[in-house]
């Protein structure tokens, strides 16, 4: 029998309070590694003992297996709605691990594969469609894993719509969506309230999670030309083309040897082919590795995890598999070779190395793709373990700071690659290796930050020539511009001259504001080159300085309002 931790009991108590206040569908947000599955199993145990029907949904077989395993620990007998193969694999694993499969076809507790339920609801088999509809109609409580996937119009949404009389609980570590849809019932989702009783740093301080170190080696690629999908993340095929290179994987091998030699790690690649290439290169370097994916049979995956724990394997390279629902305390490190715009994906991967294990002093993240810098900048985070401010609304708020707080710049050590970490941690040299940076180092690091948070588009020669020509047009004196308009009808001539005058006036104000900002920034960083200062302006305000000087009067005014006035 499992004994819940204090914060897990608190999460359940707060959720009960939300129910008592009239909320019918709630979410429990617990940090990666916070034991969300045991919270669900405990709630299911309560309903099981009262003979009430409860259904636990998950969208992957690894999550279904994890839920079933947790129910076994509570002694809750349950049945499944999933493929026969999945049920067979899970019950065999339970029998091996717990001495009992805990499978009971008459139980009121169901573990359901979301995809299977959707297929039956939409399928042509009338018997199965009626059977699943009746089951959902009798449900008193449903719980859904990784509930940030639950929005109206989704497959999971179809299931929830089929249970109008049931209470619902969603659980997740990251209450956020990459496509910025809202999870609240008043927007795109289903939840009327959520609880968040603890954080990753709280769990680290209490000893429930392991401390960590991050190393961010040089980035040897750029993401120019890579599209972002409607889901809010990089196009996988295009991303693989950027990072599936021997020199990048070779760098990962070198840093594994330097920081994690002989310790078990999880590596995240872009797609199956990329993962196989990573595993091959690690194996060639004498580091036993295996690539696994959702297409790898569950018994083979389970054996690979067992081999990692036993030391037979040192590296499990995976594609979209261990970001959610993976729990192996023996994992000492995570290697990121997949760039992502998804905060959920990043934080789930980050958490794989934080489980506590005997003899483990800390987890190590080797971030070869700048994900940590990207997320801290994108969401205004002070530390890698921080989260954005969760919300039921559309979009996601940046971190909410107290009145006396301010976002701090981050840095990394160019000697050992420790970081990103706040600048104060480098005040007396690198906290990891003691290296004291030079002025030249600081500019190198600033350029890296610009490149990572970048999406900085370098202008081609032709584009620059075109912009300079347009800037000359903006700077044409009003008298000469009026001469050019002599052939126009009077009304059109007056309109063009008026528009040109307003544009020139607003450009004068904008250029003065840009110049003052650049002078201020250069004075604050006197060793930085002019090129670095210009890049920083582009990174900060999202506009190339030359292009800014060609903006219309309205666009120039909007940009001017974004730039703080510097004396």
Coordinates of C-alpha atoms in Angstrom, one line a residue:
X1 CA 0.0 0.0 0.0
X2 CA 1.3 3.5 -0.9
X3 CA 1.4 6.3 1.6
X4 CA 0.9 9.7 -0.1
X5 CA 3.2 12.6 0.6
X6 CA 1.8 15.7 2.4
X7 CA 1.6 17.8 -0.8
X8 CA -0.2 14.9 -2.6
X9 CA -2.8 14.7 0.1
X10 CA -3.1 18.5 0.0
X11 CA -3.7 18.4 -3.8
X12 CA -6.6 16.0 -3.2
X13 CA -8.0 18.1 -0.4
X14 CA -7.8 21.3 -2.4
X15 CA -9.5 19.5 -5.3
X16 CA -12.3 18.3 -3.0
X17 CA -12.7 21.9 -1.9
X18 CA -13.1 23.0 -5.5
X19 CA -15.8 20.4 -5.9
X20 CA -17.6 21.6 -2.8
X21 CA -17.5 25.2 -4.2
X22 CA -19.5 24.0 -7.2
X23 CA -16.8 23.2 -9.8
X24 CA -17.6 20.0 -11.7
X25 CA -14.5 19.7 -13.8
X26 CA -11.1 20.5 -12.2
X27 CA -7.4 20.1 -12.9
X28 CA -4.6 19.2 -10.5
X29 CA -1.3 20.6 -11.5
X30 CA 1.7 18.8 -10.0
X31 CA 5.3 19.2 -11.0
X32 CA 7.0 16.6 -13.1
X33 CA 8.1 13.9 -10.6
X34 CA 5.4 15.0 -8.1
X35 CA 3.6 11.6 -8.3
X36 CA 0.5 12.5 -10.2
X37 CA -0.3 8.9 -11.0
X38 CA -0.4 7.9 -7.3
X39 CA -2.7 10.9 -6.7
X40 CA -5.1 9.5 -9.3
X41 CA -4.8 6.0 -8.0
X42 CA -5.6 7.2 -4.5
X43 CA -8.7 9.0 -5.7
X44 CA -9.7 5.9 -7.7
X45 CA -9.2 3.8 -4.6
X46 CA -11.8 5.9 -2.7
X47 CA -14.4 5.5 -5.5
X48 CA -13.6 1.8 -5.8
X49 CA -14.3 1.2 -2.1
X50 CA -17.6 3.1 -2.5
X51 CA -18.5 1.0 -5.5
X52 CA -18.7 4.0 -7.8
X53 CA -17.7 3.8 -11.4
X54 CA -14.5 5.7 -12.2
X55 CA -12.7 5.8 -15.6
X56 CA -9.0 6.8 -16.0
X57 CA -8.0 7.8 -19.5
X58 CA -4.5 8.0 -21.0
X59 CA -3.4 8.5 -24.6
X60 CA -0.4 6.3 -24.7
X61 CA 0.2 2.7 -23.7
X62 CA 3.2 3.7 -21.5
X63 CA 0.8 5.9 -19.5
X64 CA -1.9 3.2 -19.3
X65 CA 0.7 0.8 -18.0
X66 CA 1.8 3.3 -15.4
X67 CA -1.8 4.0 -14.2
X68 CA -2.5 0.3 -14.0
X69 CA 0.7 -0.3 -12.0
X70 CA -0.2 2.4 -9.5
X71 CA -3.7 0.9 -9.1
X72 CA -2.0 -2.4 -8.3
X73 CA 0.0 -0.7 -5.6
X74 CA -3.2 0.4 -4.0
X75 CA -4.8 -3.0 -4.4
X76 CA -7.5 -1.7 -6.8
X77 CA -8.8 -4.3 -9.1
X78 CA -9.6 -2.8 -12.5
X79 CA -10.4 -3.6 -16.1
X80 CA -9.3 -2.1 -19.4
X81 CA -10.6 -0.7 -22.7
X82 CA -7.6 -0.9 -24.9
X83 CA -6.2 -3.2 -27.6
X84 CA -5.9 -6.9 -26.6
X85 CA -2.2 -6.7 -27.0
X86 CA -1.8 -3.7 -24.7
X87 CA -4.0 -5.4 -22.0
X88 CA -2.0 -8.6 -22.3
X89 CA 1.4 -6.8 -22.1
X90 CA 0.3 -4.8 -19.1
X91 CA -1.3 -7.6 -17.1
X92 CA 1.7 -9.8 -17.7
X93 CA 4.0 -7.0 -16.4
X94 CA 1.7 -6.5 -13.3
X95 CA 1.8 -10.2 -12.6
X96 CA 5.6 -10.2 -12.8
X97 CA 6.0 -7.0 -10.6
X98 CA 3.2 -7.4 -8.1
X99 CA 2.4 -11.2 -8.1
X100 CA -1.1 -10.4 -9.3
X101 CA -2.5 -8.8 -12.5
X102 CA -5.3 -7.1 -10.5
X103 CA -7.4 -7.5 -13.6
X104 CA -11.1 -7.9 -12.9
X105 CA -13.7 -7.7 -15.8
X106 CA -16.4 -6.9 -13.2
X107 CA -14.6 -4.0 -11.5
X108 CA -16.1 -0.5 -11.4
X109 CA -12.7 1.0 -12.2
X110 CA -11.7 1.2 -15.9
X111 CA -8.4 2.1 -17.4
X112 CA -9.1 3.3 -20.9
X113 CA -6.9 4.1 -23.9
X114 CA -8.2 7.4 -25.2
X115 CA -7.6 6.4 -28.8
X116 CA -9.6 3.2 -28.4
X117 CA -12.5 5.0 -26.8
X118 CA -12.6 7.6 -29.6
X119 CA -12.4 4.9 -32.3
X120 CA -15.3 3.0 -30.8
X121 CA -17.4 6.1 -30.4
X122 CA -16.9 7.0 -34.0
X123 CA -16.7 3.4 -35.4
X124 CA -19.1 1.5 -37.5
X125 CA -19.4 -1.4 -35.0
X126 CA -22.7 -0.5 -33.4
X127 CA -22.3 -3.0 -30.6
X128 CA -18.9 -1.5 -29.5
X129 CA -20.2 2.1 -30.0
X130 CA -23.3 1.4 -27.8
X131 CA -21.1 -0.4 -25.2
X132 CA -18.7 2.5 -24.8
X133 CA -21.5 5.0 -24.8
X134 CA -23.3 3.1 -22.0
X135 CA -20.1 2.9 -20.0
X136 CA -19.4 6.6 -20.3
X137 CA -23.0 7.4 -19.5
X138 CA -22.8 5.6 -16.2
X139 CA -19.4 7.1 -15.2
X140 CA -19.4 9.1 -11.9
X141 CA -15.8 10.3 -12.2
X142 CA -13.4 10.5 -15.0
X143 CA -9.7 11.3 -14.7
X144 CA -7.4 12.2 -17.6
X145 CA -3.7 12.1 -17.8
X146 CA -1.7 14.9 -19.4
X147 CA -4.9 17.0 -19.5
X148 CA -3.3 19.9 -21.3
X149 CA -4.2 17.9 -24.4
X150 CA -7.9 18.3 -23.5
X151 CA -9.7 20.9 -25.6
X152 CA -13.0 21.1 -27.3
X153 CA -13.1 19.4 -30.7
X154 CA -10.3 16.9 -29.8
X155 CA -10.8 13.2 -29.5
X156 CA -10.5 13.5 -25.7
X157 CA -13.1 16.3 -25.9
X158 CA -15.5 13.9 -27.6
X159 CA -15.2 11.5 -24.7
X160 CA -15.8 14.1 -22.1
X161 CA -18.8 15.3 -24.0
X162 CA -20.2 11.8 -23.7
X163 CA -20.1 12.0 -19.9
X164 CA -22.2 15.1 -19.1
X165 CA -23.2 13.9 -15.6
X166 CA -19.8 12.9 -14.4
X167 CA -17.3 14.9 -12.4
X168 CA -13.9 15.2 -14.0
X169 CA -10.3 15.6 -12.9
X170 CA -7.4 16.4 -15.2
X171 CA -3.8 16.1 -14.1
X172 CA -0.7 17.6 -15.7
X173 CA 2.7 19.0 -14.8
X174 CA 2.3 21.8 -17.4
X175 CA -1.0 23.6 -17.6
X176 CA -0.2 25.1 -21.0
X177 CA -0.6 24.5 -24.7
X178 CA 1.8 25.3 -27.5
X179 CA -1.1 26.5 -29.7
X180 CA -2.2 29.0 -27.0
X181 CA -5.7 27.6 -26.7
X182 CA -7.2 28.1 -23.3
X183 CA -7.9 25.1 -21.0
X184 CA -10.8 26.9 -19.2
X185 CA -14.4 26.0 -20.0
X186 CA -15.0 29.6 -20.8
X187 CA -12.5 29.4 -23.7
X188 CA -11.4 26.2 -25.6
X189 CA -11.3 23.7 -22.8
X190 CA -13.3 22.0 -20.0
X191 CA -11.9 23.1 -16.7
X192 CA -13.6 25.6 -14.4
X193 CA -10.8 25.6 -11.8
X194 CA -7.4 24.1 -11.1
X195 CA -5.1 23.7 -8.1
X196 CA -1.3 24.0 -7.9
X197 CA -0.1 23.3 -4.4
X198 CA 3.6 22.9 -5.0
X199 CA 6.4 23.6 -7.5
X200 CA 9.5 21.9 -8.8
X201 CA 11.8 23.9 -6.6
X202 CA 9.6 23.1 -3.5
X203 CA 10.0 19.4 -4.3
X204 CA 13.8 19.8 -4.8
X205 CA 14.1 21.6 -1.4
X206 CA 12.1 19.0 0.4
X207 CA 14.2 16.1 -1.1
X208 CA 11.3 14.7 -3.2
X209 CA 13.2 15.6 -6.3
X210 CA 16.9 15.7 -7.0
X211 CA 18.9 19.0 -7.5
X212 CA 20.3 19.5 -11.0
X213 CA 23.0 21.0 -13.1
X214 CA 22.7 22.2 -16.7
X215 CA 25.4 22.3 -19.3
X216 CA 24.7 24.1 -22.6
X217 CA 27.4 23.3 -25.1
X218 CA 27.9 25.3 -28.3
X219 CA 25.0 25.3 -30.7
X220 CA 26.2 24.0 -34.1
X221 CA 23.1 24.8 -36.1
X222 CA 20.4 27.4 -36.6
X223 CA 16.6 27.1 -37.0
X224 CA 16.3 29.5 -40.0
X225 CA 13.6 28.3 -42.4
X226 CA 12.0 25.8 -40.0
X227 CA 8.3 26.3 -39.8
X228 CA 6.2 26.2 -36.6
X229 CA 3.2 24.0 -36.9
X230 CA -0.4 24.8 -35.8
X231 CA 0.4 22.9 -32.6
X232 CA 3.0 25.5 -31.7
X233 CA 6.2 23.4 -32.2
X234 CA 8.9 23.1 -34.9
X235 CA 8.1 21.0 -38.0
X236 CA 9.8 17.7 -37.2
X237 CA 11.0 16.8 -40.7
X238 CA 12.6 20.2 -41.1
X239 CA 14.1 20.1 -37.6
X240 CA 15.6 16.7 -38.2
X241 CA 17.3 18.1 -41.2
X242 CA 19.0 20.7 -39.0
X243 CA 20.2 18.5 -36.1
X244 CA 20.6 15.0 -37.5
X245 CA 24.3 15.5 -38.1
X246 CA 27.3 13.5 -36.9
X247 CA 29.1 16.5 -35.6
X248 CA 26.2 17.4 -33.3
X249 CA 25.7 13.9 -32.0
X250 CA 29.5 13.6 -31.7
X251 CA 29.4 16.7 -29.4
X252 CA 26.7 15.0 -27.4
X253 CA 28.9 11.9 -27.0
X254 CA 31.9 14.0 -25.9
X255 CA 29.9 15.8 -23.3
X256 CA 28.4 12.6 -22.0
X257 CA 31.9 11.2 -21.5
X258 CA 32.9 14.5 -19.8
X259 CA 29.9 14.9 -17.4
X260 CA 28.1 11.6 -17.2
X261 CA 30.5 8.8 -18.1
X262 CA 29.1 5.4 -17.1
X263 CA 25.8 6.8 -15.8
X264 CA 22.4 6.0 -17.3
X265 CA 20.8 8.8 -19.4
X266 CA 17.8 9.5 -21.5
X267 CA 18.3 11.2 -24.9
X268 CA 15.6 13.0 -26.8
X269 CA 15.8 13.0 -30.6
X270 CA 13.5 14.5 -33.3
X271 CA 12.2 11.4 -35.1
X272 CA 12.8 7.7 -35.3
X273 CA 15.5 7.9 -37.9
X274 CA 17.3 10.6 -35.9
X275 CA 17.1 8.5 -32.7
X276 CA 18.5 5.5 -34.5
X277 CA 21.4 7.5 -35.8
X278 CA 22.1 8.9 -32.3
X279 CA 22.1 5.4 -30.8
X280 CA 24.4 4.1 -33.5
X281 CA 26.9 6.9 -32.9
X282 CA 26.9 6.3 -29.2
X283 CA 27.3 2.6 -29.7
X284 CA 30.2 3.2 -32.0
X285 CA 31.8 5.2 -29.2
X286 CA 31.5 2.3 -26.8
X287 CA 28.5 3.6 -25.0
X288 CA 25.7 0.9 -25.1
X289 CA 22.6 2.6 -26.3
X290 CA 19.2 1.7 -27.8
X291 CA 16.7 3.7 -29.8
X292 CA 13.0 3.2 -28.8
X293 CA 9.8 4.8 -29.9
X294 CA 6.0 4.3 -29.7
X295 CA 6.5 1.7 -32.5
X296 CA 8.7 -0.4 -30.3
X297 CA 6.7 -3.2 -28.7
X298 CA 5.9 -2.6 -25.0
X299 CA 7.8 -5.7 -23.7
X300 CA 10.8 -4.6 -25.7
X301 CA 10.6 -1.1 -24.3
X302 CA 10.2 -2.5 -20.7
X303 CA 13.2 -4.7 -21.2
X304 CA 15.2 -1.7 -22.5
X305 CA 14.2 0.3 -19.3
X306 CA 15.2 -2.7 -17.2
X307 CA 18.6 -2.9 -19.0
X308 CA 19.1 0.8 -18.4
X309 CA 18.5 0.3 -14.7
X310 CA 20.8 -2.8 -14.6
X311 CA 23.6 -1.0 -16.4
X312 CA 23.4 -3.2 -19.5
X313 CA 22.4 0.0 -21.4
X314 CA 23.7 3.5 -20.6
X315 CA 21.6 5.5 -23.0
X316 CA 17.9 5.2 -24.1
X317 CA 17.4 7.4 -27.1
X318 CA 13.7 8.1 -27.7
X319 CA 11.3 9.9 -29.9
X320 CA 8.1 11.2 -28.3
X321 CA 8.1 8.4 -25.8
X322 CA 9.6 9.3 -22.4
X323 CA 8.5 12.9 -22.3
X324 CA 5.3 11.9 -20.5
X325 CA 4.8 9.2 -17.9
X326 CA 8.3 7.8 -17.6
X327 CA 9.6 7.1 -14.2
X328 CA 13.0 5.7 -13.7
X329 CA 14.9 7.1 -10.6
X330 CA 18.2 5.6 -11.9
X331 CA 18.4 8.1 -14.8
X332 CA 21.2 10.5 -13.9
X333 CA 21.0 12.7 -17.0
X334 CA 19.1 14.0 -19.9
X335 CA 20.5 14.8 -23.3
X336 CA 18.5 17.2 -25.5
X337 CA 19.1 17.0 -29.2
X338 CA 15.6 18.0 -30.2
X339 CA 14.9 21.8 -30.3
X340 CA 11.4 22.6 -29.2
X341 CA 9.0 25.5 -28.8
X342 CA 6.8 23.5 -26.6
X343 CA 7.1 24.3 -22.9
X344 CA 5.3 21.2 -21.9
X345 CA 7.6 19.0 -23.9
X346 CA 10.7 20.8 -22.6
X347 CA 9.7 20.6 -18.9
X348 CA 8.6 16.9 -19.2
X349 CA 12.0 16.1 -20.6
X350 CA 13.8 18.2 -18.1
X351 CA 12.1 16.3 -15.3
X352 CA 13.3 12.8 -16.4
X353 CA 16.6 13.2 -14.5
X354 CA 15.2 14.6 -11.3
X355 CA 13.9 11.4 -9.6
X356 CA 15.6 10.6 -6.3
X357 CA 17.7 7.5 -6.1
X358 CA 20.3 6.1 -3.6
X359 CA 23.7 7.6 -4.2
X360 CA 22.4 10.2 -6.7
X361 CA 23.4 13.7 -5.7
X362 CA 22.0 15.6 -8.7
X363 CA 20.7 15.2 -12.2
X364 CA 22.5 16.6 -15.2
X365 CA 21.0 18.1 -18.3
X366 CA 23.1 18.4 -21.4
X367 CA 21.1 20.9 -23.6
X368 CA 22.7 20.9 -27.0
X369 CA 19.8 22.8 -28.7
X370 CA 19.3 25.8 -26.5
X371 CA 15.9 24.8 -25.2
X372 CA 16.6 26.1 -21.7
X373 CA 17.7 29.6 -22.9
X374 CA 14.7 29.6 -25.2
X375 CA 12.1 28.8 -22.5
X376 CA 13.5 31.2 -19.9
X377 CA 13.5 34.0 -22.4
X378 CA 10.1 33.1 -23.9
X379 CA 8.3 32.9 -20.6
X380 CA 10.3 35.3 -18.6
X381 CA 11.6 32.8 -16.1
X382 CA 14.2 33.6 -13.4
X383 CA 15.4 30.0 -13.1
X384 CA 15.2 26.9 -15.3
X385 CA 12.9 25.2 -12.7
X386 CA 10.4 28.0 -12.7
X387 CA 7.1 27.9 -14.5
X388 CA 5.0 30.5 -16.2
X389 CA 1.9 31.7 -14.4
X390 CA -0.7 29.0 -15.2
X391 CA -4.1 30.3 -16.5
X392 CA -7.4 29.0 -17.7
X393 CA -7.4 31.7 -20.4
X394 CA -6.0 31.6 -23.9
X395 CA -2.3 32.2 -24.2
X396 CA 0.1 31.9 -21.2
X397 CA 1.2 34.6 -19.0
X398 CA 4.9 35.2 -18.4
X399 CA 6.2 34.6 -14.9
X400 CA 4.5 36.9 -12.4
X401 CA 7.1 38.8 -10.4
X402 CA 6.8 40.6 -7.1
X403 CA 7.1 44.4 -7.0
X404 CA 10.8 44.2 -5.9
X405 CA 11.8 41.5 -8.4
X406 CA 13.1 41.8 -11.9
X407 CA 14.0 39.3 -14.6
X408 CA 17.7 38.6 -14.5
X409 CA 20.0 38.0 -17.5
X410 CA 21.4 34.5 -17.7
X411 CA 24.8 33.3 -18.7
X412 CA 26.9 30.1 -19.2
X413 CA 30.5 29.3 -18.7
X414 CA 32.5 29.2 -22.0
X415 CA 35.1 26.9 -20.4
X416 CA 32.8 24.0 -19.1
X417 CA 29.4 25.1 -20.5
X418 CA 27.8 25.2 -17.1
X419 CA 24.4 27.1 -17.4
X420 CA 22.2 28.9 -18.2
X421 CA 22.3 30.4 -14.7
X422 CA 21.7 33.9 -13.4
X423 CA 24.6 36.3 -13.7
X424 CA 25.1 36.6 -9.9
X425 CA 26.1 32.9 -9.8
X426 CA 29.1 33.8 -12.0
X427 CA 30.2 36.8 -9.9
X428 CA 33.2 35.0 -8.5
X429 CA 33.8 32.8 -11.5
X430 CA 32.0 29.7 -12.7
X431 CA 30.4 27.8 -9.8
X432 CA 31.3 24.5 -11.5
X433 CA 34.9 25.0 -12.7
X434 CA 36.0 28.4 -11.3
X435 CA 36.7 30.0 -14.7
X436 CA 36.6 33.8 -14.7
X437 CA 35.2 35.2 -18.0
X438 CA 36.8 38.0 -20.0
X439 CA 35.1 40.9 -21.7
X440 CA 35.5 39.0 -25.0
X441 CA 33.7 36.0 -23.4
X442 CA 30.8 38.2 -22.5
X443 CA 30.3 39.3 -26.1
X444 CA 30.5 35.7 -27.3
X445 CA 27.8 34.7 -24.9
X446 CA 25.6 37.6 -25.8
X447 CA 25.8 36.6 -29.5
X448 CA 24.9 33.0 -28.5
X449 CA 21.8 34.3 -26.6
X450 CA 20.9 36.4 -29.6
X451 CA 21.2 33.3 -31.8
X452 CA 19.2 31.0 -29.5
X453 CA 16.4 33.3 -28.8
X454 CA 17.0 34.5 -32.2
X455 CA 14.8 33.7 -35.0
X456 CA 17.1 36.5 -36.1
X457 CA 16.9 36.6 -39.9
X458 CA 20.1 37.7 -41.6
X459 CA 19.2 40.0 -44.5
X460 CA 20.5 39.0 -47.9
X461 CA 22.5 41.5 -49.9
X462 CA 19.6 42.1 -52.3
X463 CA 17.2 42.6 -49.4
X464 CA 19.6 45.1 -47.7
X465 CA 20.0 47.0 -51.0
X466 CA 16.3 47.2 -51.3
X467 CA 15.9 48.4 -47.7
X468 CA 18.5 51.1 -48.2
X469 CA 16.8 52.3 -51.3
X470 CA 13.5 52.5 -49.4
X471 CA 15.2 54.4 -46.6
X472 CA 16.4 56.9 -49.2
X473 CA 12.8 57.4 -50.3
X474 CA 11.8 58.0 -46.7
X475 CA 14.5 60.6 -46.4
X476 CA 13.6 62.5 -49.6
X477 CA 13.1 66.2 -48.7
X478 CA 9.5 67.3 -48.9
X479 CA 10.2 69.7 -51.7
X480 CA 11.8 67.0 -53.9
X481 CA 9.0 64.5 -53.0
X482 CA 6.4 67.1 -54.0
X483 CA 8.1 67.6 -57.4
X484 CA 7.9 63.8 -58.0
X485 CA 4.1 64.0 -57.3
X486 CA 3.4 66.8 -59.8
X487 CA 1.8 64.5 -62.4
X488 CA -0.7 63.2 -59.9
X489 CA -4.2 64.5 -59.6
X490 CA -4.5 67.2 -56.9
X491 CA -6.3 65.1 -54.3
X492 CA -3.9 62.2 -54.8
X493 CA -0.9 64.6 -54.7
X494 CA -2.1 66.2 -51.4
X495 CA -2.6 62.7 -49.9
X496 CA 0.8 61.4 -50.9
X497 CA 2.6 64.5 -49.6
X498 CA 0.7 64.4 -46.3
X499 CA 1.5 60.7 -45.9
X500 CA 5.2 61.3 -46.7
X501 CA 5.4 64.2 -44.2
X502 CA 3.8 62.1 -41.4
X503 CA 6.1 59.2 -42.2
X504 CA 9.3 61.4 -42.2
X505 CA 8.2 63.1 -38.9
X506 CA 7.6 59.8 -37.1
X507 CA 10.8 58.3 -38.5
X508 CA 12.7 61.2 -37.0
X509 CA 11.3 60.5 -33.6
X510 CA 11.9 56.7 -34.0
X511 CA 15.5 57.0 -35.2
X512 CA 16.3 59.3 -32.2
X513 CA 14.7 56.7 -29.9
X514 CA 16.7 53.9 -31.5
X515 CA 20.0 55.9 -31.3
X516 CA 19.5 56.7 -27.7
X517 CA 18.7 53.1 -26.8
X518 CA 21.8 51.8 -28.6
X519 CA 24.0 54.4 -27.0
X520 CA 22.6 53.4 -23.6
X521 CA 23.0 49.7 -24.3
X522 CA 26.6 50.2 -25.5
X523 CA 27.5 52.3 -22.4
X524 CA 26.1 49.4 -20.3
X525 CA 28.2 47.0 -22.3
X526 CA 31.2 49.0 -23.5
X527 CA 33.1 46.0 -24.8
X528 CA 30.3 44.9 -27.2
X529 CA 30.7 45.6 -30.9
X530 CA 28.3 47.7 -32.9
X531 CA 27.1 44.6 -34.6
X532 CA 26.3 42.9 -31.3
X533 CA 24.4 46.1 -30.1
X534 CA 22.3 46.1 -33.3
X535 CA 21.6 42.4 -32.9
X536 CA 20.4 43.0 -29.4
X537 CA 18.1 45.7 -30.6
X538 CA 16.6 43.3 -33.1
X539 CA 16.3 40.5 -30.4
X540 CA 14.7 42.9 -27.9
X541 CA 12.2 44.6 -30.1
X542 CA 11.8 42.1 -33.0
X543 CA 12.8 44.5 -35.7
X544 CA 16.0 44.9 -37.7
X545 CA 17.4 48.4 -37.3
X546 CA 17.7 49.1 -41.0
X547 CA 14.2 47.8 -41.7
X548 CA 12.9 49.9 -38.8
X549 CA 14.0 53.0 -40.7
X550 CA 11.6 52.1 -43.6
X551 CA 8.4 51.6 -41.5
X552 CA 5.2 53.5 -42.2
X553 CA 4.2 56.3 -39.9
X554 CA 1.8 54.0 -38.0
X555 CA 4.4 51.1 -37.7
X556 CA 7.1 53.5 -36.7
X557 CA 4.9 55.0 -33.9
X558 CA 4.1 51.5 -32.7
X559 CA 7.8 50.5 -32.5
X560 CA 8.7 53.8 -30.9
X561 CA 6.2 53.1 -28.1
X562 CA 7.9 49.8 -27.4
X563 CA 11.4 51.4 -26.9
X564 CA 12.0 52.9 -23.5
X565 CA 13.2 56.4 -23.6
X566 CA 16.9 56.6 -22.6
X567 CA 18.6 59.9 -21.9

